[in-house]
PDB file of C-alpha atoms in Angstrom:
ATOM      1  CA  GLY A   1      14.874  11.215  -5.429  1.00 74.00           C
ATOM      2  CA  GLN A   2      11.450   9.710  -5.862  1.00 81.00           C
ATOM      3  CA  ASN A   3       8.526  11.662  -4.584  1.00 88.00           C
ATOM      4  CA  ILE A   4       4.753  11.604  -4.557  1.00 93.00           C
ATOM      5  CA  ASP A   5       2.727  14.569  -3.378  1.00 95.00           C
ATOM      6  CA  GLN A   6      -0.908  14.658  -2.422  1.00 96.00           C
ATOM      7  CA  PRO A   7      -2.803  16.958  -0.066  1.00 96.00           C
ATOM      8  CA  THR A   8      -2.797  15.931   3.563  1.00 93.00           C
ATOM      9  CA  GLU A   9      -6.457  16.575   4.203  1.00 96.00           C
ATOM     10  CA  MET A  10      -9.567  17.672   2.334  1.00 98.00           C
ATOM     11  CA  THR A  11     -13.106  18.413   3.427  1.00 98.00           C
ATOM     12  CA  ALA A  12     -16.202  18.078   1.267  1.00 98.00           C
ATOM     13  CA  THR A  13     -19.965  18.028   1.642  1.00 97.00           C
ATOM     14  CA  GLU A  14     -22.212  15.010   1.276  1.00 97.00           C
ATOM     15  CA  GLY A  15     -23.596  14.820  -2.255  1.00 97.00           C
ATOM     16  CA  ALA A  16     -20.877  17.003  -3.717  1.00 98.00           C
ATOM     17  CA  ILE A  17     -17.858  16.205  -5.912  1.00 98.00           C
ATOM     18  CA  VAL A  18     -14.247  16.191  -4.766  1.00 98.00           C
ATOM     19  CA  GLN A  19     -10.990  15.834  -6.686  1.00 98.00           C
ATOM     20  CA  ILE A  20      -7.875  14.536  -4.979  1.00 98.00           C
ATOM     21  CA  ASN A  21      -4.676  15.349  -6.844  1.00 98.00           C
ATOM     22  CA  CYS A  22      -1.449  13.388  -6.920  1.00 98.00           C
ATOM     23  CA  THR A  23       1.808  14.496  -8.530  1.00 97.00           C
ATOM     24  CA  TYR A  24       4.798  12.220  -8.836  1.00 97.00           C
ATOM     25  CA  GLN A  25       8.469  12.195  -9.713  1.00 95.00           C
ATOM     26  CA  THR A  26       9.766   8.668  -9.996  1.00 92.00           C
ATOM     27  CA  SER A  27      12.480   6.639 -11.679  1.00 90.00           C
ATOM     28  CA  GLY A  28      10.390   5.270 -14.487  1.00 92.00           C
ATOM     29  CA  PHE A  29       6.692   4.603 -14.479  1.00 94.00           C
ATOM     30  CA  ASN A  30       4.771   1.365 -14.685  1.00 92.00           C
ATOM     31  CA  GLY A  31       1.386   2.406 -13.454  1.00 93.00           C
ATOM     32  CA  LEU A  32      -0.407   4.390 -10.781  1.00 95.00           C
ATOM     33  CA  PHE A  33      -2.746   3.046  -8.135  1.00 94.00           C
ATOM     34  CA  TRP A  34      -5.378   4.675  -6.000  1.00 96.00           C
ATOM     35  CA  TYR A  35      -6.385   2.970  -2.771  1.00 94.00           C
ATOM     36  CA  GLN A  36      -9.014   3.812  -0.186  1.00 94.00           C
ATOM     37  CA  GLN A  37      -8.246   3.110   3.439  1.00 92.00           C
ATOM     38  CA  HIS A  38     -10.691   3.386   6.309  1.00 90.00           C
ATOM     39  CA  ALA A  39      -9.166   3.752   9.741  1.00 84.00           C
ATOM     40  CA  GLY A  40      -8.030   0.421  11.103  1.00 78.00           C
ATOM     41  CA  GLU A  41      -8.610  -1.437   7.858  1.00 82.00           C
ATOM     42  CA  ALA A  42      -6.444  -2.603   4.967  1.00 82.00           C
ATOM     43  CA  PRO A  43      -6.314  -0.422   1.876  1.00 88.00           C
ATOM     44  CA  THR A  44      -8.900  -1.248  -0.783  1.00 88.00           C
ATOM     45  CA  PHE A  45      -7.983  -1.086  -4.460  1.00 87.00           C
ATOM     46  CA  LEU A  46      -9.838   1.632  -6.341  1.00 93.00           C
ATOM     47  CA  SER A  47      -8.097   2.074  -9.676  1.00 93.00           C
ATOM     48  CA  TYR A  48      -5.032   1.450 -11.781  1.00 92.00           C
ATOM     49  CA  ASN A  49      -3.916   3.766 -14.586  1.00 94.00           C
ATOM     50  CA  VAL A  50      -1.018   3.100 -16.906  1.00 94.00           C
ATOM     51  CA  LEU A  51      -2.167   5.022 -20.005  1.00 95.00           C
ATOM     52  CA  ASP A  52      -3.109   8.671 -20.218  1.00 97.00           C
ATOM     53  CA  GLY A  53      -6.755   9.469 -19.827  1.00 97.00           C
ATOM     54  CA  LEU A  54      -9.752   9.042 -17.623  1.00 97.00           C
ATOM     55  CA  GLU A  55     -10.957   5.740 -16.214  1.00 93.00           C
ATOM     56  CA  GLU A  56     -14.458   5.782 -14.837  1.00 94.00           C
ATOM     57  CA  LYS A  57     -15.782   3.254 -12.397  1.00 90.00           C
ATOM     58  CA  GLY A  58     -19.141   4.142 -10.929  1.00 94.00           C
ATOM     59  CA  ARG A  59     -18.897   7.171  -8.651  1.00 96.00           C
ATOM     60  CA  PHE A  60     -15.106   7.096  -8.799  1.00 97.00           C
ATOM     61  CA  SER A  61     -12.940   8.181 -11.724  1.00 97.00           C
ATOM     62  CA  SER A  62      -9.172   8.353 -12.032  1.00 98.00           C
ATOM     63  CA  PHE A  63      -7.199  10.442 -14.476  1.00 98.00           C
ATOM     64  CA  LEU A  64      -3.568  10.167 -15.525  1.00 98.00           C
ATOM     65  CA  SER A  65      -1.212  12.427 -17.444  1.00 98.00           C
ATOM     66  CA  ARG A  66       2.176  10.770 -17.741  1.00 97.00           C
ATOM     67  CA  SER A  67       3.784  13.779 -19.393  1.00 96.00           C
ATOM     68  CA  LYS A  68       2.808  15.949 -16.437  1.00 96.00           C
ATOM     69  CA  GLY A  69       3.425  13.350 -13.744  1.00 97.00           C
ATOM     70  CA  TYR A  70      -0.084  13.962 -12.527  1.00 97.00           C
ATOM     71  CA  SER A  71      -3.143  12.020 -11.543  1.00 98.00           C
ATOM     72  CA  TYR A  72      -6.387  12.753  -9.810  1.00 98.00           C
ATOM     73  CA  LEU A  73      -9.126  10.751  -8.196  1.00 98.00           C
ATOM     74  CA  LEU A  74     -12.608  12.169  -8.669  1.00 98.00           C
ATOM     75  CA  LEU A  75     -15.366  11.175  -6.301  1.00 98.00           C
ATOM     76  CA  LYS A  76     -18.940  12.092  -7.226  1.00 97.00           C
ATOM     77  CA  GLU A  77     -22.146  12.083  -5.196  1.00 97.00           C
ATOM     78  CA  LEU A  78     -20.169  11.903  -2.006  1.00 98.00           C
ATOM     79  CA  GLN A  79     -21.483   9.715   0.775  1.00 97.00           C
ATOM     80  CA  MET A  80     -20.551   9.748   4.431  1.00 97.00           C
ATOM     81  CA  LYS A  81     -18.919   6.339   4.003  1.00 96.00           C
ATOM     82  CA  ASP A  82     -16.429   7.924   1.596  1.00 97.00           C
ATOM     83  CA  SER A  83     -14.717   9.496   4.603  1.00 97.00           C
ATOM     84  CA  ALA A  84     -11.355   7.742   4.506  1.00 96.00           C
ATOM     85  CA  SER A  85      -7.746   8.177   3.514  1.00 95.00           C
ATOM     86  CA  TYR A  86      -6.953   7.959  -0.192  1.00 96.00           C
ATOM     87  CA  LEU A  87      -3.506   6.708  -1.127  1.00 95.00           C
ATOM     88  CA  CYS A  88      -1.734   7.341  -4.408  1.00 96.00           C
ATOM     89  CA  ALA A  89       1.043   4.887  -5.311  1.00 94.00           C
ATOM     90  CA  VAL A  90       3.281   4.662  -8.377  1.00 94.00           C
ATOM     91  CA  THR A  91       5.113   1.585  -9.647  1.00 90.00           C
ATOM     92  CA  ASP A  92       8.590   2.613 -10.758  1.00 88.00           C
ATOM     93  CA  SER A  93      10.929   1.089 -13.326  1.00 89.00           C
ATOM     94  CA  ASN A  94      11.926  -1.642 -10.862  1.00 82.00           C
ATOM     95  CA  TYR A  95       8.286  -2.403 -10.131  1.00 81.00           C
ATOM     96  CA  GLN A  96       8.661  -1.017  -6.638  1.00 84.00           C
ATOM     97  CA  LEU A  97       5.739   0.868  -5.151  1.00 88.00           C
ATOM     98  CA  ILE A  98       6.315   4.488  -4.260  1.00 89.00           C
ATOM     99  CA  TRP A  99       3.601   5.640  -1.888  1.00 90.00           C
ATOM    100  CA  GLY A 100       2.090   9.027  -1.264  1.00 90.00           C
ATOM    101  CA  ALA A 101       1.372   9.928   2.336  1.00 87.00           C
ATOM    102  CA  GLY A 102      -2.358   9.734   1.744  1.00 91.00           C
ATOM    103  CA  THR A 103      -5.134  12.303   1.724  1.00 95.00           C
ATOM    104  CA  LYS A 104      -7.594  12.224   4.590  1.00 95.00           C
ATOM    105  CA  LEU A 105     -11.021  13.052   3.197  1.00 97.00           C
ATOM    106  CA  ILE A 106     -13.615  14.334   5.632  1.00 97.00           C
ATOM    107  CA  ILE A 107     -17.237  14.356   4.485  1.00 97.00           C
ATOM    108  CA  LYS A 108     -19.650  16.678   6.254  1.00 96.00           C
ATOM    109  CA  PRO A 109     -23.443  16.421   6.144  1.00 94.00           C
TER     110      PRO A 109
ATOM    111  CA  GLY B   1       8.686  12.437   6.257  1.00 64.00           C
ATOM    112  CA  ALA B   2       8.382   8.939   7.638  1.00 77.00           C
ATOM    113  CA  VAL B   3      10.167   6.392   5.446  1.00 87.00           C
ATOM    114  CA  VAL B   4       9.771   2.634   5.420  1.00 92.00           C
ATOM    115  CA  SER B   5      12.187   0.397   3.560  1.00 94.00           C
ATOM    116  CA  GLN B   6      12.076  -3.261   2.628  1.00 95.00           C
ATOM    117  CA  HIS B   7      14.845  -5.664   1.784  1.00 96.00           C
ATOM    118  CA  PRO B   8      15.243  -7.379  -0.561  1.00 96.00           C
ATOM    119  CA  SER B   9      13.216  -5.702  -3.271  1.00 92.00           C
ATOM    120  CA  ARG B  10      12.924  -8.935  -5.164  1.00 93.00           C
ATOM    121  CA  VAL B  11      13.904 -12.507  -4.498  1.00 96.00           C
ATOM    122  CA  ILE B  12      13.743 -15.719  -6.457  1.00 96.00           C
ATOM    123  CA  CYS B  13      14.049 -18.970  -4.583  1.00 96.00           C
ATOM    124  CA  LYS B  14      13.565 -22.668  -5.064  1.00 96.00           C
ATOM    125  CA  SER B  15      10.536 -24.469  -3.741  1.00 96.00           C
ATOM    126  CA  GLY B  16      11.078 -25.690  -0.204  1.00 96.00           C
ATOM    127  CA  THR B  17      13.496 -22.994   0.866  1.00 97.00           C
ATOM    128  CA  SER B  18      12.843 -20.195   3.350  1.00 97.00           C
ATOM    129  CA  VAL B  19      12.991 -16.505   2.571  1.00 97.00           C
ATOM    130  CA  LYS B  20      13.313 -13.613   5.011  1.00 97.00           C
ATOM    131  CA  ILE B  21      11.999 -10.153   4.198  1.00 97.00           C
ATOM    132  CA  GLU B  22      12.971  -7.165   6.314  1.00 97.00           C
ATOM    133  CA  CYS B  23      10.875  -4.088   6.960  1.00 96.00           C
ATOM    134  CA  ARG B  24      12.511  -1.048   8.539  1.00 95.00           C
ATOM    135  CA  SER B  25      11.224   2.301   9.659  1.00 93.00           C
ATOM    136  CA  LEU B  26      14.157   4.549   8.830  1.00 92.00           C
ATOM    137  CA  ASP B  27      13.475   7.748  10.710  1.00 88.00           C
ATOM    138  CA  PHE B  28      10.881   6.893  13.280  1.00 89.00           C
ATOM    139  CA  GLN B  29      10.059   4.222  15.793  1.00 89.00           C
ATOM    140  CA  ALA B  30       7.175   1.961  14.943  1.00 89.00           C
ATOM    141  CA  THR B  31       5.629  -0.086  17.685  1.00 85.00           C
ATOM    142  CA  THR B  32       3.208  -1.551  15.181  1.00 91.00           C
ATOM    143  CA  MET B  33       3.953  -2.827  11.699  1.00 94.00           C
ATOM    144  CA  PHE B  34       1.674  -4.574   9.245  1.00 94.00           C
ATOM    145  CA  TRP B  35       2.393  -7.206   6.620  1.00 96.00           C
ATOM    146  CA  TYR B  36       0.299  -7.344   3.454  1.00 94.00           C
ATOM    147  CA  ARG B  37       0.160  -9.466   0.386  1.00 94.00           C
ATOM    148  CA  GLN B  38      -0.833  -8.001  -2.963  1.00 87.00           C
ATOM    149  CA  PHE B  39      -2.037  -9.816  -6.047  1.00 78.00           C
ATOM    150  CA  PRO B  40      -2.041  -7.919  -9.360  1.00 74.00           C
ATOM    151  CA  LYS B  41      -4.507  -5.041  -9.401  1.00 70.00           C
ATOM    152  CA  GLN B  42      -6.151  -6.252  -6.229  1.00 75.00           C
ATOM    153  CA  SER B  43      -6.510  -4.859  -2.761  1.00 75.00           C
ATOM    154  CA  LEU B  44      -3.803  -5.382  -0.229  1.00 83.00           C
ATOM    155  CA  MET B  45      -4.614  -8.388   1.914  1.00 89.00           C
ATOM    156  CA  LEU B  46      -3.591  -7.948   5.524  1.00 91.00           C
ATOM    157  CA  MET B  47      -1.659 -10.971   6.688  1.00 95.00           C
ATOM    158  CA  ALA B  48      -0.671  -9.981  10.188  1.00 95.00           C
ATOM    159  CA  THR B  49      -0.134  -7.169  12.626  1.00 93.00           C
ATOM    160  CA  SER B  50       3.259  -7.083  14.265  1.00 91.00           C
ATOM    161  CA  ASN B  51       3.782  -5.436  17.642  1.00 88.00           C
ATOM    162  CA  GLU B  52       7.243  -4.819  19.005  1.00 85.00           C
ATOM    163  CA  GLY B  53       8.162  -7.237  21.736  1.00 83.00           C
ATOM    164  CA  SER B  54       5.088  -9.432  21.428  1.00 85.00           C
ATOM    165  CA  LYS B  55       3.648 -12.106  19.189  1.00 88.00           C
ATOM    166  CA  ALA B  56       2.129 -11.091  15.904  1.00 93.00           C
ATOM    167  CA  THR B  57      -1.613 -11.214  15.361  1.00 94.00           C
ATOM    168  CA  TYR B  58      -2.472 -13.170  12.239  1.00 96.00           C
ATOM    169  CA  GLU B  59      -5.542 -12.717  10.085  1.00 93.00           C
ATOM    170  CA  GLN B  60      -7.871 -15.623   9.545  1.00 93.00           C
ATOM    171  CA  GLY B  61      -6.556 -18.050   6.974  1.00 93.00           C
ATOM    172  CA  VAL B  62      -2.913 -17.015   7.320  1.00 95.00           C
ATOM    173  CA  GLU B  63      -0.694 -19.826   8.605  1.00 94.00           C
ATOM    174  CA  LYS B  64       1.434 -18.475  11.427  1.00 93.00           C
ATOM    175  CA  ASP B  65       3.856 -21.399  11.204  1.00 94.00           C
ATOM    176  CA  LYS B  66       4.448 -20.696   7.544  1.00 96.00           C
ATOM    177  CA  PHE B  67       4.726 -16.918   7.741  1.00 97.00           C
ATOM    178  CA  LEU B  68       6.939 -16.219  10.724  1.00 96.00           C
ATOM    179  CA  ILE B  69       6.972 -12.641  11.934  1.00 94.00           C
ATOM    180  CA  ASN B  70       9.488 -11.172  14.311  1.00 91.00           C
ATOM    181  CA  HIS B  71       9.346  -7.579  15.538  1.00 90.00           C
ATOM    182  CA  ALA B  72      12.426  -7.498  17.688  1.00 82.00           C
ATOM    183  CA  SER B  73      13.041  -3.756  17.710  1.00 89.00           C
ATOM    184  CA  LEU B  74      11.138  -0.531  17.243  1.00 90.00           C
ATOM    185  CA  THR B  75      12.505  -0.124  13.732  1.00 93.00           C
ATOM    186  CA  LEU B  76      12.603  -3.645  12.343  1.00 94.00           C
ATOM    187  CA  SER B  77      10.085  -6.356  11.589  1.00 94.00           C
ATOM    188  CA  THR B  78      10.864  -9.465   9.578  1.00 96.00           C
ATOM    189  CA  LEU B  79       8.633 -11.843   7.673  1.00 97.00           C
ATOM    190  CA  THR B  80      10.015 -15.303   6.953  1.00 97.00           C
ATOM    191  CA  VAL B  81       8.223 -17.420   4.414  1.00 97.00           C
ATOM    192  CA  THR B  82       9.116 -20.973   5.409  1.00 97.00           C
ATOM    193  CA  SER B  83       9.193 -23.877   2.990  1.00 96.00           C
ATOM    194  CA  ALA B  84       8.083 -21.603   0.189  1.00 96.00           C
ATOM    195  CA  HIS B  85       5.988 -22.987  -2.654  1.00 96.00           C
ATOM    196  CA  PRO B  86       5.084 -21.486  -6.035  1.00 95.00           C
ATOM    197  CA  GLU B  87       1.699 -20.412  -4.724  1.00 94.00           C
ATOM    198  CA  ASP B  88       3.509 -18.171  -2.220  1.00 95.00           C
ATOM    199  CA  SER B  89       4.827 -16.101  -5.121  1.00 94.00           C
ATOM    200  CA  SER B  90       3.438 -12.640  -4.585  1.00 93.00           C
ATOM    201  CA  PHE B  91       4.216  -9.048  -3.767  1.00 92.00           C
ATOM    202  CA  TYR B  92       4.691  -8.580  -0.026  1.00 95.00           C
ATOM    203  CA  ILE B  93       4.296  -5.099   1.402  1.00 94.00           C
ATOM    204  CA  CYS B  94       4.865  -3.889   4.919  1.00 95.00           C
ATOM    205  CA  SER B  95       3.682  -0.729   6.568  1.00 93.00           C
ATOM    206  CA  ALA B  96       4.422   0.961   9.842  1.00 91.00           C
ATOM    207  CA  ARG B  97       2.082   2.945  12.012  1.00 86.00           C
ATOM    208  CA  GLY B  98       3.456   6.469  11.912  1.00 70.00           C
ATOM    209  CA  PRO B  99       4.508   8.736  14.703  1.00 66.00           C
ATOM    210  CA  GLY B 100       1.759  10.926  16.001  1.00 67.00           C
ATOM    211  CA  ASP B 101      -1.380   9.994  14.098  1.00 63.00           C
ATOM    212  CA  ALA B 102      -2.240   6.393  14.966  1.00 65.00           C
ATOM    213  CA  ASP B 103      -4.447   6.118  11.889  1.00 67.00           C
ATOM    214  CA  THR B 104      -1.626   6.841   9.454  1.00 78.00           C
ATOM    215  CA  GLN B 105       0.379   4.011   7.952  1.00 83.00           C
ATOM    216  CA  TYR B 106       3.557   4.451   5.967  1.00 87.00           C
ATOM    217  CA  PHE B 107       4.073   1.802   3.334  1.00 90.00           C
ATOM    218  CA  GLY B 108       7.242   0.116   2.161  1.00 92.00           C
ATOM    219  CA  PRO B 109       8.108  -0.344  -1.508  1.00 91.00           C
ATOM    220  CA  GLY B 110       7.298  -4.033  -1.470  1.00 92.00           C
ATOM    221  CA  THR B 111       9.199  -7.260  -2.052  1.00 94.00           C
ATOM    222  CA  ARG B 112       8.450  -9.419  -5.047  1.00 93.00           C
ATOM    223  CA  LEU B 113       8.867 -13.084  -4.202  1.00 95.00           C
ATOM    224  CA  THR B 114       9.054 -15.660  -6.959  1.00 95.00           C
ATOM    225  CA  VAL B 115       9.196 -19.301  -5.953  1.00 96.00           C
ATOM    226  CA  LEU B 116      10.303 -21.677  -8.670  1.00 95.00           C
TER     227      LEU B 116
END
């Protein structure tokens, strides 16, 4: 079956760096998304990776290894507003989205 | 884990016809479901919030007479795109508020609608 795994919850300190991992097993691969979702709000697009490597966008970076079925989202210089759920989603061979359950990130002062 | 399915996964229709998309929570009851629209590499745009047994709450700018939502049971919500036009072509995604944690949403795989 198709499966995406990411940690349920992580805690980090303001100003620090945190890495949220995502591993996937899907029928085909046509890209991987990371979304940020604050409670009660719609998910916000963060990144899209389809080729191996690191994509940097300000304080956020996303890495993909297709051969390992692995991605991570790296958040630097953490701010309190980064407290949210982070969703990993993979587009499979049929261009269907396979969603991870999300990682709840708690930032402490 | 909580699973949400959508049917159909993709649909192509002629302009002027209506299309119904189903969203089901397979192993849990969902009193609240959400309908989103996604454009390529963009954030999900919330269209409406669907509550079982009551009228859906639509976001500003979403035509409720065009996008009909019915949440008739605790496991099924439907979105009907009426008189579809090419500009309605998009990826429609539903989610269901999970059991237990009210902040957690479980997302469906999406339905790609193409209107010719």
